[in-house]
mmCIF file of C-alpha atoms in Angstrom:
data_model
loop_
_atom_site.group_PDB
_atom_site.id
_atom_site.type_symbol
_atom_site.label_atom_id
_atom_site.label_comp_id
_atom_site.label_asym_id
_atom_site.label_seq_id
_atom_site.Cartn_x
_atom_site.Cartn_y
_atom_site.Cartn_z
ATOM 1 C CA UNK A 1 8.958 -28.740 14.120
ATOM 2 C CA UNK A 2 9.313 -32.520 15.438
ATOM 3 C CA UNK A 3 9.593 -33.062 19.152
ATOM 4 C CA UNK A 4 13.270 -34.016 18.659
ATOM 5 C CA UNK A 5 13.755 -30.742 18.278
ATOM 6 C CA UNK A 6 12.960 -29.889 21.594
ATOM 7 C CA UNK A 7 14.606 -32.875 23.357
ATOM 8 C CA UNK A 8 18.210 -32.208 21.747
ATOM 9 C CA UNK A 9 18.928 -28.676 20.916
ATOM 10 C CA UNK A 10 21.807 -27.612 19.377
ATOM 11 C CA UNK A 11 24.456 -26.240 21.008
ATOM 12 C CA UNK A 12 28.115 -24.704 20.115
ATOM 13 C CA UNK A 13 31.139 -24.785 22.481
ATOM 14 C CA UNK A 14 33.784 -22.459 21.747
ATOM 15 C CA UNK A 15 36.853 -23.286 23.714
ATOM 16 C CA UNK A 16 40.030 -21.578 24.173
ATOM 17 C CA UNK A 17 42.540 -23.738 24.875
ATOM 18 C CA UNK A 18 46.052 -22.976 26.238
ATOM 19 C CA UNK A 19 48.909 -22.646 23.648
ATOM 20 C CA UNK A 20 50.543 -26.031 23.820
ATOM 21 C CA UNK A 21 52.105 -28.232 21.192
ATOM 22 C CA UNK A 22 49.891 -30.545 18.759
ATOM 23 C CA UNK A 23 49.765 -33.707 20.818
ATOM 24 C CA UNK A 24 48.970 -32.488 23.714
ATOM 25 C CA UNK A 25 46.535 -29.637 22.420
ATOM 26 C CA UNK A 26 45.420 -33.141 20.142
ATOM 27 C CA UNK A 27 44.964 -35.129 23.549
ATOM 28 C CA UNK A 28 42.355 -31.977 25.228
ATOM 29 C CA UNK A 29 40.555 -32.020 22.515
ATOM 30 C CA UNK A 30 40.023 -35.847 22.544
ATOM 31 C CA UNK A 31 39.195 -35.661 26.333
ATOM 32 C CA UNK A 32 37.018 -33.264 25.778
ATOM 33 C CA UNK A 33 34.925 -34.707 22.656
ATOM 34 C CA UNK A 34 35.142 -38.552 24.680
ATOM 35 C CA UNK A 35 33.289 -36.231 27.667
ATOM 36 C CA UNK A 36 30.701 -34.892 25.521
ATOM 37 C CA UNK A 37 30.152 -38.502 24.092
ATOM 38 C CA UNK A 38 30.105 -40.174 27.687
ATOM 39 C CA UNK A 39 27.369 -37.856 28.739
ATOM 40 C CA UNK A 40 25.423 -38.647 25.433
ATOM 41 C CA UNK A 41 25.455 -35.681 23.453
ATOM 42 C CA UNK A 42 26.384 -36.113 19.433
ATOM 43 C CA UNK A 43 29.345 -34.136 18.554
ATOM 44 C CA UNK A 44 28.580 -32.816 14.771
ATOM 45 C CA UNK A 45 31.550 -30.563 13.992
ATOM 46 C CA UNK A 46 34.945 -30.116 15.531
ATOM 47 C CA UNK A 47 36.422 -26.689 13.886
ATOM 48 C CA UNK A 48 39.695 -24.594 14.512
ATOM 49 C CA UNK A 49 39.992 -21.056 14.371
ATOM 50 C CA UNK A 50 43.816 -20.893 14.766
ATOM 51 C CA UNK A 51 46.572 -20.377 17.720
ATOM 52 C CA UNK A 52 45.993 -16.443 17.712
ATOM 53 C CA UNK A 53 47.078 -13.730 20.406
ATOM 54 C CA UNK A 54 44.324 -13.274 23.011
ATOM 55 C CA UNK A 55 42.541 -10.124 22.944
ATOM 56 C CA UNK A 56 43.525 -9.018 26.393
ATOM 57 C CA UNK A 57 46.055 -11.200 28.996
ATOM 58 C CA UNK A 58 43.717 -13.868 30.647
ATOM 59 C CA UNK A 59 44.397 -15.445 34.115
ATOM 60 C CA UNK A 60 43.841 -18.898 34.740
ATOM 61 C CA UNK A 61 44.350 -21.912 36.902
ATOM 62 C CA UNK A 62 47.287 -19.404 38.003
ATOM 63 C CA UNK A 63 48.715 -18.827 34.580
ATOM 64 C CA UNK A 64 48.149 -15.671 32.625
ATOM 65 C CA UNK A 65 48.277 -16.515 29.723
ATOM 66 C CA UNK A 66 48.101 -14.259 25.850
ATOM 67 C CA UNK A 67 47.772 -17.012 23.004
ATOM 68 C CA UNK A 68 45.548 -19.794 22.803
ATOM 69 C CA UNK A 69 44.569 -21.930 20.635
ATOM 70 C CA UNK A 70 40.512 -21.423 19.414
ATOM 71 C CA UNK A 71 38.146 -24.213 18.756
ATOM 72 C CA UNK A 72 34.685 -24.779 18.073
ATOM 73 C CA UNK A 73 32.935 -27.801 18.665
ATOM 74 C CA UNK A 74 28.732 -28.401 17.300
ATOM 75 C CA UNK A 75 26.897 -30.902 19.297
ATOM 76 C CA UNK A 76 23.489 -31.736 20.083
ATOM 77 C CA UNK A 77 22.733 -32.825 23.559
ATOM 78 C CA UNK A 78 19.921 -32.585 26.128
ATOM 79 C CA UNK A 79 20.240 -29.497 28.373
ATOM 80 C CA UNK A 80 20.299 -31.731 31.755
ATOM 81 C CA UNK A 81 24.061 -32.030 31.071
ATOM 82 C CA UNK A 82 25.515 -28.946 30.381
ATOM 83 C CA UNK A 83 25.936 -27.382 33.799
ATOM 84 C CA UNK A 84 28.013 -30.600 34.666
ATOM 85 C CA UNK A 85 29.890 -30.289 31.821
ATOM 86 C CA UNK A 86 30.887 -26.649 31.962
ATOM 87 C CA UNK A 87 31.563 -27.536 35.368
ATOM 88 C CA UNK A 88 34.457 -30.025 34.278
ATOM 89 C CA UNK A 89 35.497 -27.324 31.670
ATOM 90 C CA UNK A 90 36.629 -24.930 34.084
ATOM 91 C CA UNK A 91 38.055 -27.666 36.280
ATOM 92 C CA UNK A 92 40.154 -28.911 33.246
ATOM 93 C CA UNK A 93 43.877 -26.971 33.653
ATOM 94 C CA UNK A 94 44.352 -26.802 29.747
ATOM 95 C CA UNK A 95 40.751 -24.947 29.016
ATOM 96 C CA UNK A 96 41.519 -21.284 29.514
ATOM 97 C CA UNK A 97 37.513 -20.242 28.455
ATOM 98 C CA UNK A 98 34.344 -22.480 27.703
ATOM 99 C CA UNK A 99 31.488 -20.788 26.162
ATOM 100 C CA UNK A 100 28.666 -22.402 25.861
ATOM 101 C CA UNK A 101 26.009 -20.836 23.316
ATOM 102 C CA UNK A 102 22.525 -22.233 21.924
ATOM 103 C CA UNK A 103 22.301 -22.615 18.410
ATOM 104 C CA UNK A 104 18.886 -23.619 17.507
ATOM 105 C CA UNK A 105 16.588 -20.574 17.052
ATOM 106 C CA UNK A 106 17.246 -17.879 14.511
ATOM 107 C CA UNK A 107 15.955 -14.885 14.579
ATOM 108 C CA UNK A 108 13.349 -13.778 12.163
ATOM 109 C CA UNK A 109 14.861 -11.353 9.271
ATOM 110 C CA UNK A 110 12.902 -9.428 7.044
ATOM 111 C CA UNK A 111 14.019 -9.155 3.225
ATOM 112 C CA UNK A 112 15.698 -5.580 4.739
ATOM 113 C CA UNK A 113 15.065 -3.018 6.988
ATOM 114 C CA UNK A 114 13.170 0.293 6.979
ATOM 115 C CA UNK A 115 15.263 3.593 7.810
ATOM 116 C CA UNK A 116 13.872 5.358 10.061
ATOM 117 C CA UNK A 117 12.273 8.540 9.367
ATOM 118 C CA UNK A 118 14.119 11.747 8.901
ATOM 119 C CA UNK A 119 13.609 14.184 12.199
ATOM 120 C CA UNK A 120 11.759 16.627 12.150
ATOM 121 C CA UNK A 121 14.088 19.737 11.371
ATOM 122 C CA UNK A 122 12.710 22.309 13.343
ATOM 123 C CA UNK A 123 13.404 20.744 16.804
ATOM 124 C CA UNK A 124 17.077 22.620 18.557
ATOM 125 C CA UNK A 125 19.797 20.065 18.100
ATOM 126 C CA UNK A 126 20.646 18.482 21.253
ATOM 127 C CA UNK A 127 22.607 20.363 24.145
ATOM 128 C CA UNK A 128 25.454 18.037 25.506
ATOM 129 C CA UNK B 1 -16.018 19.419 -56.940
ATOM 130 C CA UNK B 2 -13.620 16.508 -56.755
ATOM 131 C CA UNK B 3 -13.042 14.415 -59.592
ATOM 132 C CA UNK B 4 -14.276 11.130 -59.213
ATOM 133 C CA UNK B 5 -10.810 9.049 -59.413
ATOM 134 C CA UNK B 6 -9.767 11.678 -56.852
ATOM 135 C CA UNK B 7 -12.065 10.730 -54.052
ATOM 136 C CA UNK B 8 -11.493 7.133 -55.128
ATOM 137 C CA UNK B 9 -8.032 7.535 -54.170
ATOM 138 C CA UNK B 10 -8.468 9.251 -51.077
ATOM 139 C CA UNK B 11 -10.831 7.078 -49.979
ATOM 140 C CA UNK B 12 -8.196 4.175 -50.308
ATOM 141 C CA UNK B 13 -5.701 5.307 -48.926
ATOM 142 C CA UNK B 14 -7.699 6.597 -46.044
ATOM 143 C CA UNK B 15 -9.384 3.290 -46.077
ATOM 144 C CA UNK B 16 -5.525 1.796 -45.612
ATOM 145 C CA UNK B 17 -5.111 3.694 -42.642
ATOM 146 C CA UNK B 18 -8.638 2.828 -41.415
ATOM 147 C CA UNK B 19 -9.709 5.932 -40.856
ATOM 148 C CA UNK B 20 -13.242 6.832 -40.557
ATOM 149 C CA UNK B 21 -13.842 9.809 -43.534
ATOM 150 C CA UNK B 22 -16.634 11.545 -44.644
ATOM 151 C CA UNK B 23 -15.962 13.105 -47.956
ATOM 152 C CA UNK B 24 -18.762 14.844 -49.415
ATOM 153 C CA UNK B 25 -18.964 17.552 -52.461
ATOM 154 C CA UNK B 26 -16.762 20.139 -50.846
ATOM 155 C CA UNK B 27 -13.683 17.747 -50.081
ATOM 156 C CA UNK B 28 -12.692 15.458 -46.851
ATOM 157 C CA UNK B 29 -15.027 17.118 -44.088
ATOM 158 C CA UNK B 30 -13.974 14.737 -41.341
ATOM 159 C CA UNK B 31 -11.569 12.165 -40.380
ATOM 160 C CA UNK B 32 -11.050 10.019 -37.030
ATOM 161 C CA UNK B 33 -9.927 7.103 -36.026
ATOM 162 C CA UNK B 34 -11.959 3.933 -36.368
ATOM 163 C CA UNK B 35 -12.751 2.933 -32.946
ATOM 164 C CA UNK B 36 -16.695 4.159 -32.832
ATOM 165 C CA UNK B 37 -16.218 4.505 -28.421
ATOM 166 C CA UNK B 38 -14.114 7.455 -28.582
ATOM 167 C CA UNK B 39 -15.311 8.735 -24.509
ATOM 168 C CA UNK B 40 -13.978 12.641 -23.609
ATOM 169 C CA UNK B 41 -12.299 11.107 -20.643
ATOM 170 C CA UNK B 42 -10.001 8.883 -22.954
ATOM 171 C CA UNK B 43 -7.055 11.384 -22.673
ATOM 172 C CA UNK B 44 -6.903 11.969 -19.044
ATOM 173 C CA UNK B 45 -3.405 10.412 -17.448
ATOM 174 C CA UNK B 46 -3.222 6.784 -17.272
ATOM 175 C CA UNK B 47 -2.811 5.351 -13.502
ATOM 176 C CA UNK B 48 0.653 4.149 -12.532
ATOM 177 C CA UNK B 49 3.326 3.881 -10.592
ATOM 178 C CA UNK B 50 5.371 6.718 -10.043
ATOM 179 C CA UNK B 51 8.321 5.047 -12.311
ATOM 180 C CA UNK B 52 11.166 7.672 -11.181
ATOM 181 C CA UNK B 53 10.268 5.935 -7.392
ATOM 182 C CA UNK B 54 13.461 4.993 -5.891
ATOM 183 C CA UNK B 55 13.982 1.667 -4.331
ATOM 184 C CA UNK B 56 13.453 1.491 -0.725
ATOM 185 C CA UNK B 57 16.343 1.578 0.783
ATOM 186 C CA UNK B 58 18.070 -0.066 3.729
ATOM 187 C CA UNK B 59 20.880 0.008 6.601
ATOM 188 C CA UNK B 60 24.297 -0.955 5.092
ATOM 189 C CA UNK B 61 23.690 -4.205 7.582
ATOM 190 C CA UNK B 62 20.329 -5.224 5.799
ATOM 191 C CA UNK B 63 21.180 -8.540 4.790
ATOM 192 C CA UNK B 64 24.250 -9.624 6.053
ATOM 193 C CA UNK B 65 24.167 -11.862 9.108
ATOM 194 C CA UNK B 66 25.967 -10.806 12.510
ATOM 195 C CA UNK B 67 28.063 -13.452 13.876
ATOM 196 C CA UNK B 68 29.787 -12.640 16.962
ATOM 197 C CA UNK B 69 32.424 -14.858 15.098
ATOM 198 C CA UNK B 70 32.908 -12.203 12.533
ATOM 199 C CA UNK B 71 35.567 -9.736 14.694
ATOM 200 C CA UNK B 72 36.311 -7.666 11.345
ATOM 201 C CA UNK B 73 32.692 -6.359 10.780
ATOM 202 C CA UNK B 74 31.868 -5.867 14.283
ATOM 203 C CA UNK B 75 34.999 -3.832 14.622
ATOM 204 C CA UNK B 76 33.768 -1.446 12.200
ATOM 205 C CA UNK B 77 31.587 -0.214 14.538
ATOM 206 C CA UNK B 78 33.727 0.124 17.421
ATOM 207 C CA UNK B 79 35.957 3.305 18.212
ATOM 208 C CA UNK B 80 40.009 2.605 17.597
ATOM 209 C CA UNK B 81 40.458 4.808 20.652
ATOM 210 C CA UNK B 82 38.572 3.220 23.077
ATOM 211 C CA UNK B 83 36.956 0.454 21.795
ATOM 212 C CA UNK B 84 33.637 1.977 22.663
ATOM 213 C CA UNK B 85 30.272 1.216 20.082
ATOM 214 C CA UNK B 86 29.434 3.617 18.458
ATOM 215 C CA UNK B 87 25.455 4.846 18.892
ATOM 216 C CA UNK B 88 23.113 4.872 15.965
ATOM 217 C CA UNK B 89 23.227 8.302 14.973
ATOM 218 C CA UNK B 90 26.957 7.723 14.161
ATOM 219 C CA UNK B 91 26.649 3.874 12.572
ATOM 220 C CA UNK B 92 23.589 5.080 10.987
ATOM 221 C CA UNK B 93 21.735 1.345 11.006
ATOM 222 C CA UNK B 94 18.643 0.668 11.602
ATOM 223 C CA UNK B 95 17.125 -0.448 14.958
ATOM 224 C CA UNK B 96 17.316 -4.138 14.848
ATOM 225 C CA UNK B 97 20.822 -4.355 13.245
ATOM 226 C CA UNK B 98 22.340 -1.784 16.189
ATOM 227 C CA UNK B 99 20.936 -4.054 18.601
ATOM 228 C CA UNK B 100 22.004 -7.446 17.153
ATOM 229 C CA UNK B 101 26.002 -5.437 16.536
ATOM 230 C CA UNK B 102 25.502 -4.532 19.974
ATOM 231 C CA UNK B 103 24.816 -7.709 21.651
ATOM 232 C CA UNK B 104 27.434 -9.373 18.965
ATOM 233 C CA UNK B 105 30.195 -7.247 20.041
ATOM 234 C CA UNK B 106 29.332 -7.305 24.216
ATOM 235 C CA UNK B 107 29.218 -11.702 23.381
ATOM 236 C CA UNK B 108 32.485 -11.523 21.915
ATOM 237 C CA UNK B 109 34.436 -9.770 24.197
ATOM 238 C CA UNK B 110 32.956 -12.085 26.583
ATOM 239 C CA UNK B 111 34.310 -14.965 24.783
ATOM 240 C CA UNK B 112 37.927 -13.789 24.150
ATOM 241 C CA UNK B 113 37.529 -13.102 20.814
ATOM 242 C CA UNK B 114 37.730 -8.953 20.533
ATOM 243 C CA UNK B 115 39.041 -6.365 22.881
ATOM 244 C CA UNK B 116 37.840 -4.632 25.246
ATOM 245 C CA UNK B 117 39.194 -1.169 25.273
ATOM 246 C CA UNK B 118 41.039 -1.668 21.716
ATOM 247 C CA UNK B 119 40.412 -2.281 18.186
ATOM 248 C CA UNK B 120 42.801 -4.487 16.517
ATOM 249 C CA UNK B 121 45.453 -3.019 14.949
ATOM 250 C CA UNK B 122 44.733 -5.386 11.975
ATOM 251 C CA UNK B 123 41.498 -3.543 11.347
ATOM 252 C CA UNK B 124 42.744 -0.106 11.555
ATOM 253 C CA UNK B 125 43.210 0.153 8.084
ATOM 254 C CA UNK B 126 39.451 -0.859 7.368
ATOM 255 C CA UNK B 127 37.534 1.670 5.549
ATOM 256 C CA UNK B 128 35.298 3.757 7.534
ATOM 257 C CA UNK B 129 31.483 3.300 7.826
ATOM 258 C CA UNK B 130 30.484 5.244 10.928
ATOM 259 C CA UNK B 131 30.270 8.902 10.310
ATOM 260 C CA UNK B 132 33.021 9.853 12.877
ATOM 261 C CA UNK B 133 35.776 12.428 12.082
ATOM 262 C CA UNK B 134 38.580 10.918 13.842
ATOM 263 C CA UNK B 135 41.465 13.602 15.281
ATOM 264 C CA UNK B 136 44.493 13.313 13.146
#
């Protein structure tokens, strides 16, 4: 555990976009990366996820819109940045949802888990 | 009384065997084994594990990861009436894995990637892991 660690964390973006056509889906996604890159963080991974139906009708920017297009971007940054930068996310028309999750720490598992133990029987079952 | 080729050849072919004998006059009095530290508490059971133990077993989550990514898995656990999670004693997981499904499931709605108050018709077909009976 360097201190680098510390000082850049890693962080995902998942970003819905609005359903457009390639070039112009192509040209959010390089705006987007070129801010990430202005404000210094290192972009690692750009992935897609597909142009899918949104789970439920989301309104934005005065649109309501039901497909976008799904991406997920891996960068490490410092955390100064990131409240500006979700800021110009929501500003941007073409972003329907940011998300901005932390990637670094994973949670301990254990080989597996132990079951709890049966109940004791003789109790009354619960009264709903 | 034994002839003398007789014991001779009982006392080789015991002697094959080791075997302690004692053959006197009368015939083969005794025999045992030839390890002279024969204790009476030589027989008693041997300590081990019980070998018909079962392996321990685990939550049908125990170890597979939750992503909030994966919307297939974490829709197993979510009614296709309401889209409600289910509660432990119906998914039957342990303690840890109910909470990480939970907060999975809550983060992905959040995100736009599964419903709220629907399961996706693509994963209605999925076979059933929660212990619900379902009204036909």
């Amino acid at each position: 555990m360097d201190a680098a660690q510390f000082v850049m964390p890693r962080y995902e973006l998942t970003l819905i976009l609005k359903a457009m056509q390639r070039p112009e889906t192509v040209a959010t996604l390089k705006r987007t990366v070129e801010t990430l890159m202005e404000r210094g963080a290192v972009v690692r991974a750009l992935e897609s996820l597909g142009e899918r139906a949104l789970p439920y009708k989301i309104s934005k920017h005065n649109v309501r819109h039901t497909r976008g297009g799904y991406f997920l971007i891996d960068f490490y940054s410092s955390a100064k940045i990131l409240p500006t930068l979700l800021d110009h996310l929501k500003r941007d028309v073409d972003v329907v949802r940011p998300t901005l999750l932390r990637t670094d720490k994973e949670m301990g598992s254990a080989p597996y888990c132990f079951p709890e133990p049966p109940k004791n029987k003789d109790t009354l079952p619960r009264r709903r | 009384m034994l002839g003398i080729r007789s014991v001779k050849f009982i006392q080789s072919v015991l002697s094959q065997h080791r075997l302690k004998y004692s053959v006197t006059e009368h015939g083969l009095r005794s025999l045992s084994s030839a390890s002279p530290e024969m204790k009476s508490s030589d027989d008693l059971p041997i300590k081990m594990d019980n070998p018909y133990k079962e392996p321990p077993k685990g939550c049908i989550l125990c170890n597979i990861t939750v992503d909030h990514k994966n919307v297939q898995l974490l829709s197993q656990f979510v009614s296709p009436h309401t889209g409600r999670i289910y509660g432990r004693h119906i998914t039957g997981l342990c303690g840890r894995k109910q909470r990480e499904v939970s907060k999975a499931i809550k983060k992905a709605i959040h995100m736009g990637f599964m419903s709220v108050t629907l399961k996706d018709p693509s994963f209605m077909k999925d076979p059933n892991i929660c212990t619900v009976k379902h009204l036909e």
